[in-house]
XYZ file of C-alpha atoms in Angstrom:
725
model
C 9.236 26.652 98.199
C 8.079 25.416 94.827
C 9.541 22.224 93.342
C 12.836 22.578 91.511
C 11.205 22.097 88.113
C 8.865 25.051 88.647
C 11.664 27.261 89.991
C 13.715 26.470 86.884
C 10.680 27.263 84.738
C 10.164 30.663 86.399
C 13.793 31.647 85.871
C 14.476 30.286 82.382
C 11.121 30.406 80.598
C 11.090 34.195 79.969
C 14.483 33.869 78.262
C 13.227 31.197 75.888
C 10.038 33.195 75.302
C 12.146 36.198 74.291
C 13.723 34.097 71.536
C 10.360 33.816 69.786
C 10.871 37.398 68.659
C 13.479 36.080 66.213
C 10.782 34.108 64.397
C 8.064 36.744 64.188
C 8.179 36.742 60.378
C 7.116 33.100 60.340
C 4.796 32.871 63.362
C 3.391 36.414 63.345
C 3.306 39.258 65.842
C 0.291 38.008 67.780
C 1.911 34.614 68.361
C 5.015 36.296 69.814
C 2.824 38.500 71.993
C 0.748 35.552 73.180
C 3.760 33.354 74.001
C 5.727 36.028 75.857
C 2.682 37.291 77.759
C 1.463 33.806 78.656
C 4.884 32.687 79.862
C 5.595 35.755 81.996
C 2.058 35.815 83.447
C 2.377 32.145 84.415
C 5.755 32.863 86.031
C 4.181 35.756 87.908
C 1.301 33.617 89.145
C 3.685 30.914 90.375
C 6.006 33.432 92.056
C 3.144 35.212 93.826
C 1.690 31.883 94.929
C 5.089 30.925 96.352
C 5.324 34.185 98.293
C 1.793 34.032 99.679
C 2.173 30.358 100.581
C 5.447 31.108 102.329
C 3.877 33.900 104.387
C 0.835 31.789 105.213
C 3.149 29.005 106.344
C 4.616 31.213 109.039
C 1.609 30.488 111.232
C -1.160 32.273 109.407
C -1.692 35.880 108.587
C -2.144 37.454 111.986
C -3.853 40.762 112.266
C -1.293 43.411 111.392
C -1.863 46.345 113.702
C 0.525 49.201 113.155
C 2.385 49.899 116.393
C 0.098 47.738 118.431
C 1.246 46.328 121.740
C 2.280 42.757 122.402
C 5.752 42.677 120.909
C 7.752 42.152 124.085
C 9.032 38.761 123.069
C 9.981 40.101 119.693
C 11.762 43.131 121.100
C 13.998 40.985 123.243
C 15.050 38.793 120.345
C 17.443 41.225 118.670
C 20.609 39.666 120.057
C 19.738 36.312 118.526
C 19.131 37.640 115.018
C 22.753 37.153 114.057
C 22.508 33.488 114.923
C 19.570 32.744 112.585
C 20.645 30.044 110.148
C 20.256 30.899 106.490
C 17.596 28.807 104.798
C 18.113 28.535 101.077
C 17.957 26.147 98.176
C 20.615 26.034 95.452
C 19.845 24.327 92.146
C 23.027 23.891 90.102
C 22.167 23.964 86.411
C 25.675 23.428 85.012
C 29.346 24.106 85.707
C 30.411 27.437 84.285
C 33.861 28.696 85.284
C 36.359 26.376 86.980
C 39.848 27.919 87.145
C 41.776 27.235 90.344
C 40.096 29.098 93.182
C 37.837 30.863 90.702
C 34.671 28.783 90.840
C 31.359 29.947 89.431
C 28.500 27.622 88.588
C 25.342 28.445 86.703
C 22.856 28.023 89.504
C 19.561 29.170 90.980
C 19.762 30.365 94.589
C 16.391 30.630 96.299
C 15.992 32.269 99.707
C 13.535 34.801 101.058
C 15.213 37.715 99.259
C 14.991 35.973 95.895
C 11.420 34.811 96.587
C 10.364 38.424 97.156
C 12.252 39.684 94.111
C 10.928 36.901 91.865
C 7.359 37.825 92.858
C 7.978 41.519 92.233
C 9.741 41.051 88.893
C 7.468 38.484 87.292
C 4.278 39.905 88.816
C 4.822 43.438 87.557
C 6.331 42.273 84.283
C 3.368 39.999 83.600
C 0.921 42.881 84.094
C 3.094 45.130 81.920
C 2.982 42.506 79.163
C -0.816 42.362 79.410
C -1.112 46.157 79.498
C 1.042 46.445 76.376
C -1.527 44.532 74.328
C -3.642 47.675 74.434
C -0.985 50.358 74.643
C 1.164 49.046 71.778
C -1.679 47.675 69.692
C -0.952 49.926 66.734
C 2.819 49.881 66.835
C 4.284 48.099 63.795
C 7.062 46.490 65.847
C 5.027 44.816 68.590
C 6.851 41.506 68.428
C 10.234 43.136 68.968
C 8.826 45.085 71.906
C 7.429 42.008 73.633
C 10.658 40.091 73.031
C 12.616 42.892 74.683
C 10.228 42.875 77.665
C 10.734 39.135 78.166
C 14.497 39.473 77.764
C 14.472 42.185 80.436
C 12.499 39.903 82.769
C 14.887 36.999 82.197
C 17.970 39.090 82.923
C 16.456 40.460 86.136
C 15.700 36.921 87.256
C 19.275 35.903 86.479
C 20.422 38.716 88.723
C 18.278 37.943 91.747
C 18.736 34.156 91.778
C 22.512 34.196 91.258
C 24.597 32.315 93.812
C 27.845 34.070 92.886
C 29.051 37.511 91.885
C 29.830 36.527 88.290
C 26.320 35.308 87.530
C 24.982 38.410 89.271
C 27.221 40.556 87.052
C 25.892 38.732 83.976
C 22.323 39.558 84.951
C 23.376 43.078 85.944
C 24.841 43.791 82.505
C 22.060 41.915 80.744
C 19.508 44.198 82.356
C 21.591 47.145 81.180
C 21.475 45.803 77.623
C 17.729 45.165 77.737
C 17.053 48.629 79.158
C 19.153 50.162 76.374
C 17.028 48.356 73.789
C 13.750 49.294 75.474
C 14.528 52.959 76.155
C 15.690 53.370 72.570
C 12.850 51.273 71.163
C 11.827 54.062 68.785
C 15.339 54.257 67.407
C 14.380 56.384 64.423
C 13.940 59.376 66.748
C 16.793 61.344 68.248
C 15.421 61.710 71.788
C 15.071 57.953 72.512
C 18.512 57.313 71.064
C 20.067 59.993 73.228
C 18.213 58.727 76.311
C 19.305 55.123 75.747
C 22.949 56.159 75.295
C 22.753 58.321 78.413
C 21.351 55.414 80.436
C 23.913 53.001 79.041
C 26.941 55.212 79.663
C 25.849 56.308 83.157
C 25.246 52.721 84.204
C 28.639 51.678 82.889
C 30.233 54.225 85.225
C 28.537 52.552 88.163
C 29.250 49.088 86.803
C 32.961 49.854 86.728
C 32.773 50.288 90.495
C 30.813 47.043 90.765
C 33.444 45.181 88.727
C 36.248 46.554 90.910
C 34.290 45.508 93.994
C 33.923 41.956 92.685
C 37.667 41.861 91.951
C 38.369 43.030 95.492
C 36.075 40.303 96.860
C 37.976 37.608 94.951
C 41.319 39.122 95.931
C 40.441 39.025 99.625
C 38.301 35.906 99.946
C 39.639 33.743 97.071
C 36.035 33.153 96.008
C 33.223 34.849 94.124
C 30.479 32.663 95.578
C 28.096 34.295 98.043
C 28.081 31.471 100.582
C 31.797 31.325 101.520
C 32.282 35.095 101.287
C 29.293 36.079 103.421
C 29.834 33.215 105.869
C 33.415 34.363 106.415
C 32.154 37.850 107.266
C 29.371 36.568 109.523
C 31.758 34.362 111.509
C 34.755 36.712 111.222
C 36.835 33.836 109.908
C 40.548 34.270 109.265
C 41.092 34.710 105.544
C 44.278 34.458 103.485
C 44.086 36.945 100.618
C 46.271 36.957 97.543
C 49.579 38.783 97.146
C 50.435 41.540 99.577
C 47.349 41.487 101.818
C 47.755 40.212 105.366
C 46.029 37.125 106.757
C 43.583 38.526 109.313
C 39.987 37.983 110.440
C 37.614 39.014 107.682
C 36.293 42.102 109.454
C 39.793 43.375 110.300
C 41.496 42.530 106.999
C 43.262 45.361 105.219
C 44.148 45.960 101.594
C 46.459 48.410 99.872
C 44.470 50.753 97.627
C 46.273 53.588 95.825
C 49.161 53.192 98.204
C 47.000 53.404 101.331
C 46.116 50.618 103.735
C 42.319 50.503 104.133
C 39.904 48.040 105.633
C 38.934 45.568 102.934
C 35.236 45.499 103.854
C 35.060 49.303 103.658
C 36.573 49.310 100.189
C 34.406 46.424 98.989
C 31.265 48.015 100.414
C 31.937 51.384 98.769
C 32.836 49.916 95.370
C 29.794 47.645 95.277
C 27.572 50.530 96.353
C 28.871 52.627 93.447
C 27.473 49.910 91.197
C 24.176 50.118 93.066
C 24.181 53.925 92.677
C 24.294 53.633 88.900
C 21.646 50.930 88.582
C 19.308 52.527 91.136
C 19.866 56.115 89.963
C 21.214 57.585 93.175
C 22.576 61.107 93.513
C 25.384 61.920 91.031
C 24.455 58.894 88.895
C 20.742 59.664 88.775
C 20.663 61.656 85.538
C 19.683 58.754 83.286
C 16.465 57.725 85.024
C 14.085 60.600 84.071
C 15.257 60.383 80.454
C 14.523 56.641 80.463
C 10.883 57.597 79.885
C 11.639 58.121 76.215
C 10.670 54.512 75.681
C 6.993 53.497 75.689
C 5.111 53.931 78.961
C 5.090 50.179 79.766
C 8.889 50.374 79.652
C 8.816 53.255 82.103
C 6.702 51.166 84.468
C 8.962 48.145 84.120
C 12.226 50.029 84.647
C 11.074 52.513 87.267
C 8.669 50.483 89.334
C 9.931 47.115 90.243
C 12.845 45.771 88.363
C 16.005 47.450 87.147
C 16.207 50.317 89.618
C 15.559 48.044 92.594
C 18.558 45.853 91.760
C 20.830 48.166 93.748
C 18.633 47.927 96.843
C 18.586 44.152 96.498
C 22.384 44.075 96.243
C 22.896 46.135 99.402
C 20.427 43.998 101.366
C 21.946 40.774 100.019
C 25.351 41.987 101.205
C 24.051 43.069 104.610
C 26.962 41.254 106.361
C 29.353 43.619 104.570
C 27.510 46.792 105.573
C 26.882 45.613 109.135
C 30.616 45.763 109.833
C 31.512 48.944 107.973
C 31.297 52.520 109.175
C 32.133 54.571 106.095
C 30.440 52.329 103.533
C 27.157 52.097 105.445
C 27.351 55.827 106.184
C 27.789 56.483 102.466
C 24.669 54.422 101.726
C 22.642 56.393 104.290
C 23.977 59.787 103.166
C 23.519 59.247 99.437
C 20.065 57.773 99.966
C 18.926 60.694 102.136
C 20.233 63.299 99.686
C 18.608 61.473 96.760
C 15.245 61.322 98.530
C 15.201 65.071 99.104
C 16.835 66.114 95.818
C 14.441 64.149 93.618
C 11.436 65.387 95.572
C 12.429 69.022 95.020
C 12.800 68.469 91.291
C 9.601 66.448 90.987
C 7.389 69.252 92.235
C 8.521 71.584 89.408
C 8.085 69.206 86.440
C 5.192 69.415 83.980
C 5.550 66.153 82.095
C 3.339 63.575 83.823
C 5.822 60.723 83.429
C 8.728 62.909 84.499
C 6.993 63.726 87.793
C 6.524 60.031 88.510
C 10.099 59.306 87.439
C 11.541 61.722 89.978
C 9.268 60.220 92.613
C 10.979 56.906 91.799
C 14.378 58.441 92.528
C 13.038 59.820 95.788
C 11.503 56.518 96.919
C 14.714 54.675 96.073
C 16.483 57.152 98.321
C 14.199 56.029 101.174
C 15.140 52.411 100.539
C 18.846 53.130 100.545
C 18.989 55.242 103.674
C 16.909 52.587 105.422
C 19.564 50.030 104.496
C 22.298 52.493 105.466
C 20.988 52.791 109.038
C 20.639 49.007 109.316
C 16.905 48.557 108.634
C 17.369 46.246 105.640
C 14.002 44.604 106.162
C 12.246 47.971 106.023
C 14.133 48.777 102.802
C 12.941 45.538 101.203
C 9.419 46.150 102.483
C 9.316 49.544 100.792
C 10.781 47.995 97.636
C 7.931 45.485 97.679
C 5.081 47.918 98.292
C 6.632 50.500 95.972
C 6.418 48.014 93.115
C 2.622 48.026 93.285
C 1.865 51.716 93.580
C 4.656 52.899 91.306
C 3.686 50.472 88.524
C 0.099 51.601 89.093
C 1.044 55.261 88.738
C 3.088 54.722 85.586
C 0.489 52.558 83.895
C -2.190 55.019 85.011
C -0.145 57.812 83.439
C 0.102 55.689 80.309
C -3.683 55.360 80.309
C -3.938 59.157 80.512
C -1.454 59.578 77.668
C -3.334 57.006 75.600
C -6.657 58.693 76.284
C -5.180 62.143 75.565
C -3.736 60.956 72.248
C -0.113 61.096 73.346
C -0.260 64.342 75.278
C 2.038 64.302 78.336
C 2.156 67.945 79.421
C -0.030 68.347 82.517
C -0.541 72.017 81.659
C -2.608 70.832 78.697
C -4.693 68.442 80.770
C -7.526 68.905 83.208
C -11.083 67.768 83.760
C -10.273 64.133 82.988
C -11.944 62.723 86.110
C -15.338 62.579 84.368
C -13.967 61.381 81.045
C -11.636 58.703 82.473
C -13.203 57.683 85.801
C -11.532 54.287 86.106
C -8.076 55.675 85.362
C -8.788 58.479 87.812
C -9.717 55.992 90.543
C -6.531 53.995 89.930
C -4.368 57.133 90.022
C -6.032 58.226 93.266
C -5.242 54.871 94.856
C -1.629 55.080 93.687
C -1.332 58.632 94.998
C -2.706 57.791 98.444
C -0.334 54.813 98.565
C 2.817 56.700 97.566
C 2.282 59.569 99.997
C 1.997 57.036 102.823
C -1.383 58.161 104.146
C -2.482 56.229 107.207
C -3.265 56.498 110.905
C -0.599 55.421 113.431
C -1.522 52.754 115.990
C -4.063 51.339 113.553
C -4.154 49.164 110.484
C -5.822 51.918 108.427
C -3.572 52.956 105.595
C -2.451 52.045 102.116
C 0.788 50.195 101.364
C 3.135 53.149 101.409
C 2.043 54.051 104.930
C 3.324 50.841 106.478
C 6.634 50.687 104.637
C 7.554 54.395 104.632
C 6.672 54.836 108.293
C 8.758 51.771 109.167
C 11.725 53.438 107.428
C 11.290 56.801 109.147
C 10.799 55.213 112.562
C 13.856 53.002 112.062
C 15.867 56.058 111.055
C 14.923 57.835 114.266
C 15.793 54.681 116.196
C 19.151 54.986 114.473
C 19.395 58.543 115.812
C 18.904 57.231 119.338
C 21.588 54.601 118.694
C 23.992 57.207 117.220
C 24.031 55.531 113.794
C 25.987 57.499 111.200
C 23.821 59.954 109.208
C 20.617 58.577 110.748
C 19.518 62.024 111.914
C 20.098 63.545 108.487
C 18.200 60.658 106.897
C 15.228 61.102 109.217
C 14.807 64.828 108.652
C 15.489 64.654 104.910
C 13.021 61.772 104.671
C 10.395 63.743 106.577
C 10.834 66.788 104.333
C 10.745 64.564 101.251
C 7.442 63.092 102.522
C 5.958 66.618 102.536
C 7.192 67.300 99.001
C 6.000 63.883 97.798
C 2.506 64.641 99.011
C 2.626 68.074 97.366
C 3.742 67.013 93.888
C 1.560 63.886 93.904
C -1.595 65.890 94.558
C -0.370 68.549 92.134
C -0.328 65.832 89.462
C -3.873 64.745 90.358
C -5.280 68.266 90.309
C -3.560 69.358 87.103
C -4.524 66.173 85.268
C -8.004 65.298 86.473
C -9.526 68.479 87.918
C -10.068 72.053 86.894
C -10.726 73.329 83.386
C -10.063 71.180 80.365
C -7.630 72.915 77.989
C -7.962 70.052 75.529
C -11.513 71.169 74.784
C -10.334 74.620 73.779
C -8.221 73.571 70.851
C -7.691 70.679 68.549
C -5.028 68.083 68.689
C -2.961 69.921 66.143
C -2.584 72.746 68.616
C -0.464 70.502 70.804
C 2.629 71.725 69.122
C 5.639 69.973 70.482
C 7.717 73.120 70.537
C 5.145 74.755 72.781
C 5.857 72.388 75.611
C 9.156 73.820 76.597
C 11.863 71.542 77.930
C 9.465 68.618 78.215
C 8.879 68.407 74.498
C 11.277 65.573 73.963
C 9.516 63.315 76.418
C 6.357 62.670 74.430
C 5.242 59.095 74.265
C 4.474 59.324 70.587
C 4.343 55.833 69.231
C 2.875 56.345 65.811
C -0.756 55.603 66.586
C -3.221 56.654 63.993
C -6.231 58.776 64.752
C -8.536 55.811 65.277
C -11.006 57.446 62.984
C -12.519 59.596 65.758
C -12.133 63.035 67.225
C -9.493 63.879 69.778
C -11.754 64.004 72.811
C -10.107 62.164 75.740
C -11.451 58.672 76.287
C -11.116 55.807 78.730
C -8.549 53.128 77.963
C -9.546 49.637 76.751
C -10.240 46.798 79.175
C -6.901 45.071 78.561
C -5.184 48.177 79.976
C -7.606 48.604 82.880
C -7.279 45.045 84.223
C -3.598 45.549 85.249
C -4.597 48.839 86.893
C -7.244 47.043 88.951
C -4.875 44.294 90.081
C -2.123 46.750 90.972
C -4.671 48.840 92.885
C -5.343 45.849 95.130
C -1.628 45.564 95.862
C -1.326 49.308 96.489
C -4.166 49.111 99.015
C -3.555 45.847 100.856
C 0.047 44.650 100.365
C 1.299 46.801 103.217
C -1.129 45.636 105.894
C -0.956 42.000 104.808
C 2.824 41.679 104.654
C 3.716 44.115 107.444
C 3.960 41.450 110.105
C 6.188 39.209 108.005
C 8.523 41.811 106.553
C 9.254 44.050 109.527
C 7.426 42.926 112.646
C 6.679 39.924 114.834
C 7.264 37.262 112.162
C 10.291 39.051 110.793
C 12.926 36.504 111.760
C 10.922 33.503 110.609
C 10.110 35.193 107.311
C 13.604 36.280 106.329
C 15.166 33.068 107.660
C 18.695 34.444 107.674
C 18.540 35.926 104.160
C 19.133 39.342 105.753
C 21.837 39.542 108.398
C 21.874 41.918 111.334
C 24.668 42.078 113.872
C 23.737 41.507 117.495
C 24.163 45.223 118.304
C 21.825 46.342 115.488
C 18.416 46.965 117.090
C 17.058 49.791 114.931
C 14.199 47.742 113.508
C 13.176 46.676 117.007
C 13.776 50.023 118.655
C 11.459 51.833 116.251
C 8.675 50.716 118.596
C 10.293 52.786 121.331
C 10.577 56.099 119.465
C 8.770 59.169 120.862
C 5.090 59.519 120.024
C 5.653 62.597 117.849
C 7.843 60.539 115.517
C 4.876 58.261 114.802
C 2.608 61.174 113.933
C 5.118 63.400 112.115
C 4.780 61.601 108.719
C 1.003 62.011 108.826
C 1.313 65.699 109.700
C 3.692 66.521 106.843
C 1.655 64.410 104.419
C -1.524 66.303 105.274
C 0.403 69.588 105.070
C 1.587 68.717 101.554
C -1.970 67.792 100.568
C -3.365 71.072 101.888
C -0.656 73.122 100.177
C -1.275 71.434 96.836
C -5.052 71.737 97.241
C -4.832 75.454 97.932
C -2.406 76.043 95.068
C -3.810 73.842 92.313
C -7.433 73.204 93.216
C -8.908 76.301 94.848
C -6.431 78.720 93.313
C -5.317 76.940 90.168
C -3.575 79.954 88.684
C -1.099 80.404 91.552
C 1.155 77.609 90.356
C 1.279 79.026 86.842
C 2.122 82.476 88.178
C 4.917 81.079 90.357
C 6.316 79.231 87.358
C 6.059 82.337 85.182
C 7.861 84.457 87.771
C 10.974 82.361 87.272
C 12.336 82.674 90.781
C 15.761 81.211 91.575
C 14.388 78.196 93.475
C 11.835 77.411 90.787
C 14.511 77.732 88.112
C 16.813 75.480 90.116
C 14.167 72.774 90.527
C 12.797 73.068 86.995
C 16.283 72.639 85.552
C 17.010 69.642 87.811
C 19.664 71.551 89.769
C 21.449 72.039 86.408
C 23.037 68.602 86.609
C 22.635 67.981 82.884
C 24.287 71.300 82.074
C 27.112 70.706 84.551
C 27.769 67.202 83.246
C 27.626 68.353 79.621
C 30.082 71.173 80.321
C 32.529 69.131 82.359
C 32.301 65.438 81.628
C 30.860 65.321 78.110
C 32.831 68.242 76.638
C 35.874 67.353 78.717
C 35.794 63.799 77.410
C 35.349 65.069 73.859
C 38.307 67.460 74.325
C 40.556 64.695 75.649
C 39.337 62.400 72.905
C 40.307 64.916 70.243
C 43.744 65.345 71.821
C 44.336 61.604 71.907
C 43.025 61.228 68.372
C 45.393 63.898 67.064
C 48.280 62.495 69.090
C 47.556 59.071 67.690
C 47.454 60.271 64.089
C 50.281 62.818 64.175
C 52.714 61.274 66.679
C 52.129 57.534 66.890
C 51.009 56.998 63.313
C 53.186 59.860 62.045
C 56.388 58.455 63.548
C 55.390 54.826 63.429
C 53.668 53.178 60.482
C 53.035 56.322 58.434
C 56.547 57.687 59.134
C 58.256 54.458 58.192
C 56.133 54.250 55.055
C 57.150 57.781 54.054
C 60.822 56.998 54.771
C 60.647 53.859 52.642
C 58.984 55.811 49.857
C 61.602 58.541 49.932
C 64.410 55.986 49.977
C 62.943 54.063 47.078
C 62.470 57.225 45.067
C 66.119 58.215 45.742
C 67.409 54.831 44.738
C 65.277 54.794 41.626
C 67.062 57.933 40.402
C 70.332 55.997 40.382
C 68.994 53.550 37.813
C 69.945 55.641 34.750
C 70.926 52.787 32.424
C 74.467 54.101 31.874
C 77.276 51.606 32.573
C 79.744 54.164 33.891
C 77.237 55.288 36.544
C 76.998 51.747 37.893
C 80.842 51.474 37.732
C 81.257 54.597 39.851
C 78.752 53.212 42.388
C 80.611 49.907 42.602
C 83.994 51.642 42.934
C 82.599 53.998 45.590
C 81.075 51.093 47.552
C 84.370 49.205 47.335
C 86.288 52.209 48.685
C 83.871 52.629 51.611
C 83.937 48.921 52.417
C 87.702 48.814 52.219
C 88.028 51.853 54.465
C 85.809 50.226 57.081
C 87.866 47.050 57.031
C 91.062 49.051 57.254
C 89.840 51.038 60.260
C 88.559 47.928 62.060
C 91.931 46.245 61.571
C 93.796 49.078 63.295
C 94.512 51.393 60.413
C 98.092 52.518 59.762
C 99.192 51.512 63.290
């Protein structure tokens, strides 16, 4: 690991860099851009160096041969995995909360999980900063944009280096704030505002579950620090919860929830996963992610590729001791992940906005990561998170290059023939496409990054089938079908964008009427560029945008083969060093080497099938896809309208909430205020007006009042004294 001073620099420097945005009026936009970019790029370089040095220190980068022989010693080591001692470094920055048993320091916790996440976050963020120099060059609010990017990076780092749940929650909510600011960056437009609110509200739903889960952790374990909580679960220590819970071993402890006695770990696992569902856009809480593209394309890359949406996967893997000893919680992770992978893939193949297609592919790939964790292959989930960062950032930034070259056009139906006009962008998009579909040859090291990580997930899922792991069979088949659809819509994007006729040559830019783009009209990445003083012929992006594409292309090609051995194979235990926990009976990652031969070849078969289907439909017979879309069949309508989730949520949740809100508002005004403050005020007014009428100025009126009051008072005294008796 790096020295403490450099680790502190990596974590804190982006936060201080973000503060320079407050002084842009005095130091200028370019100074803010230079400081934020330089700081984040330096953090990325240090983080990547730390990761590569760590892997090299495991004994050298051995040749990574996919499914090669010679793993006998490794395959027999599964029972000892649970005994691997966690290797970590904790740097306490300052005391934070110290109230009885509630202890939470401000600290930096560095283990293998955080090393991987630090490299992913700062590496991708640094390239996004550099890319934005070209993409946002003509935006009048560049300094604010770069400050938001650095703030986002800082909050993500706070999340992944936290050593307790409270610091993690701070970073979790901070990322939510930064994403709200970035998605709604063009706040003068309705669509970005709506998208940012949608993302914010949906994430708060998930975060409510996360908060309840953290409360349950403190209630049961009397601590919010990772070390004592996870150690108690690993060792099955006897814990003494608060209040009415019984003192039992951690794995058998029960808690009363809504009047029912349930296993505490099950409840904690489900509640914390609900938080992960919101942040990582899993089924039911996925609706915000495609709309998050309303921000500039670099924001889309930052949110979708490597940072915010992967926080949920990181959380589940960090809490692997919890999910290793739960049946329902881990099953929920596998089920939701499998459904998300298939659902998003079906929707992605019917979208026409280039960024929206890639956004739904993000949802689908996150589903792979979650069902991998749900079946117990946490290492494979983190491996796919790592490789996904490269090719997904590449695809989004490549799409941004297309949008930039097409003068803000995002509808793929209005693209075509760009391969000759934008050859470098085309090459980068091809690399990203081959990586995301997982093209590679089993039993060899030939394949791009997605091949090694996705195949590891599918093989582990089938190993889970052989071990009777909950929902493993569903996950495997849904994942296999999603792989076919991923290949189809990825090649569909390539063919519609870069091949075939060029509609942009048939009409001018003014013909790109926004209302002609159907339901994708709101997604345009229109960031107030001028016309550059040239015609609207598509053009290649500037060098400052192409350099990040080149670097990400290297990761998309080689990250899988280079890191395969460390993440999921023979050096797995030494690499993770206890950061990921697997129970002694969990052998799915090992047993994937023993799956039937057809399981190894099935991903390649469906990938090629998806490629051939897309090639026939959109390359050789380009008009077929348009005719299918025009026919408006029920399946196409279902997929085009995203399974009508937006409509269902608007009808039920949004309108229902508005209806209840109106009822409560009226009840508040007419009942509470009407009887309470307003009612008392009216009563006082009426009384005062009645009394004022008695002030006539005539002496005999006052005399009658006095005599009457004396009679009443005397009568009361007489009755209280017993009256005539």
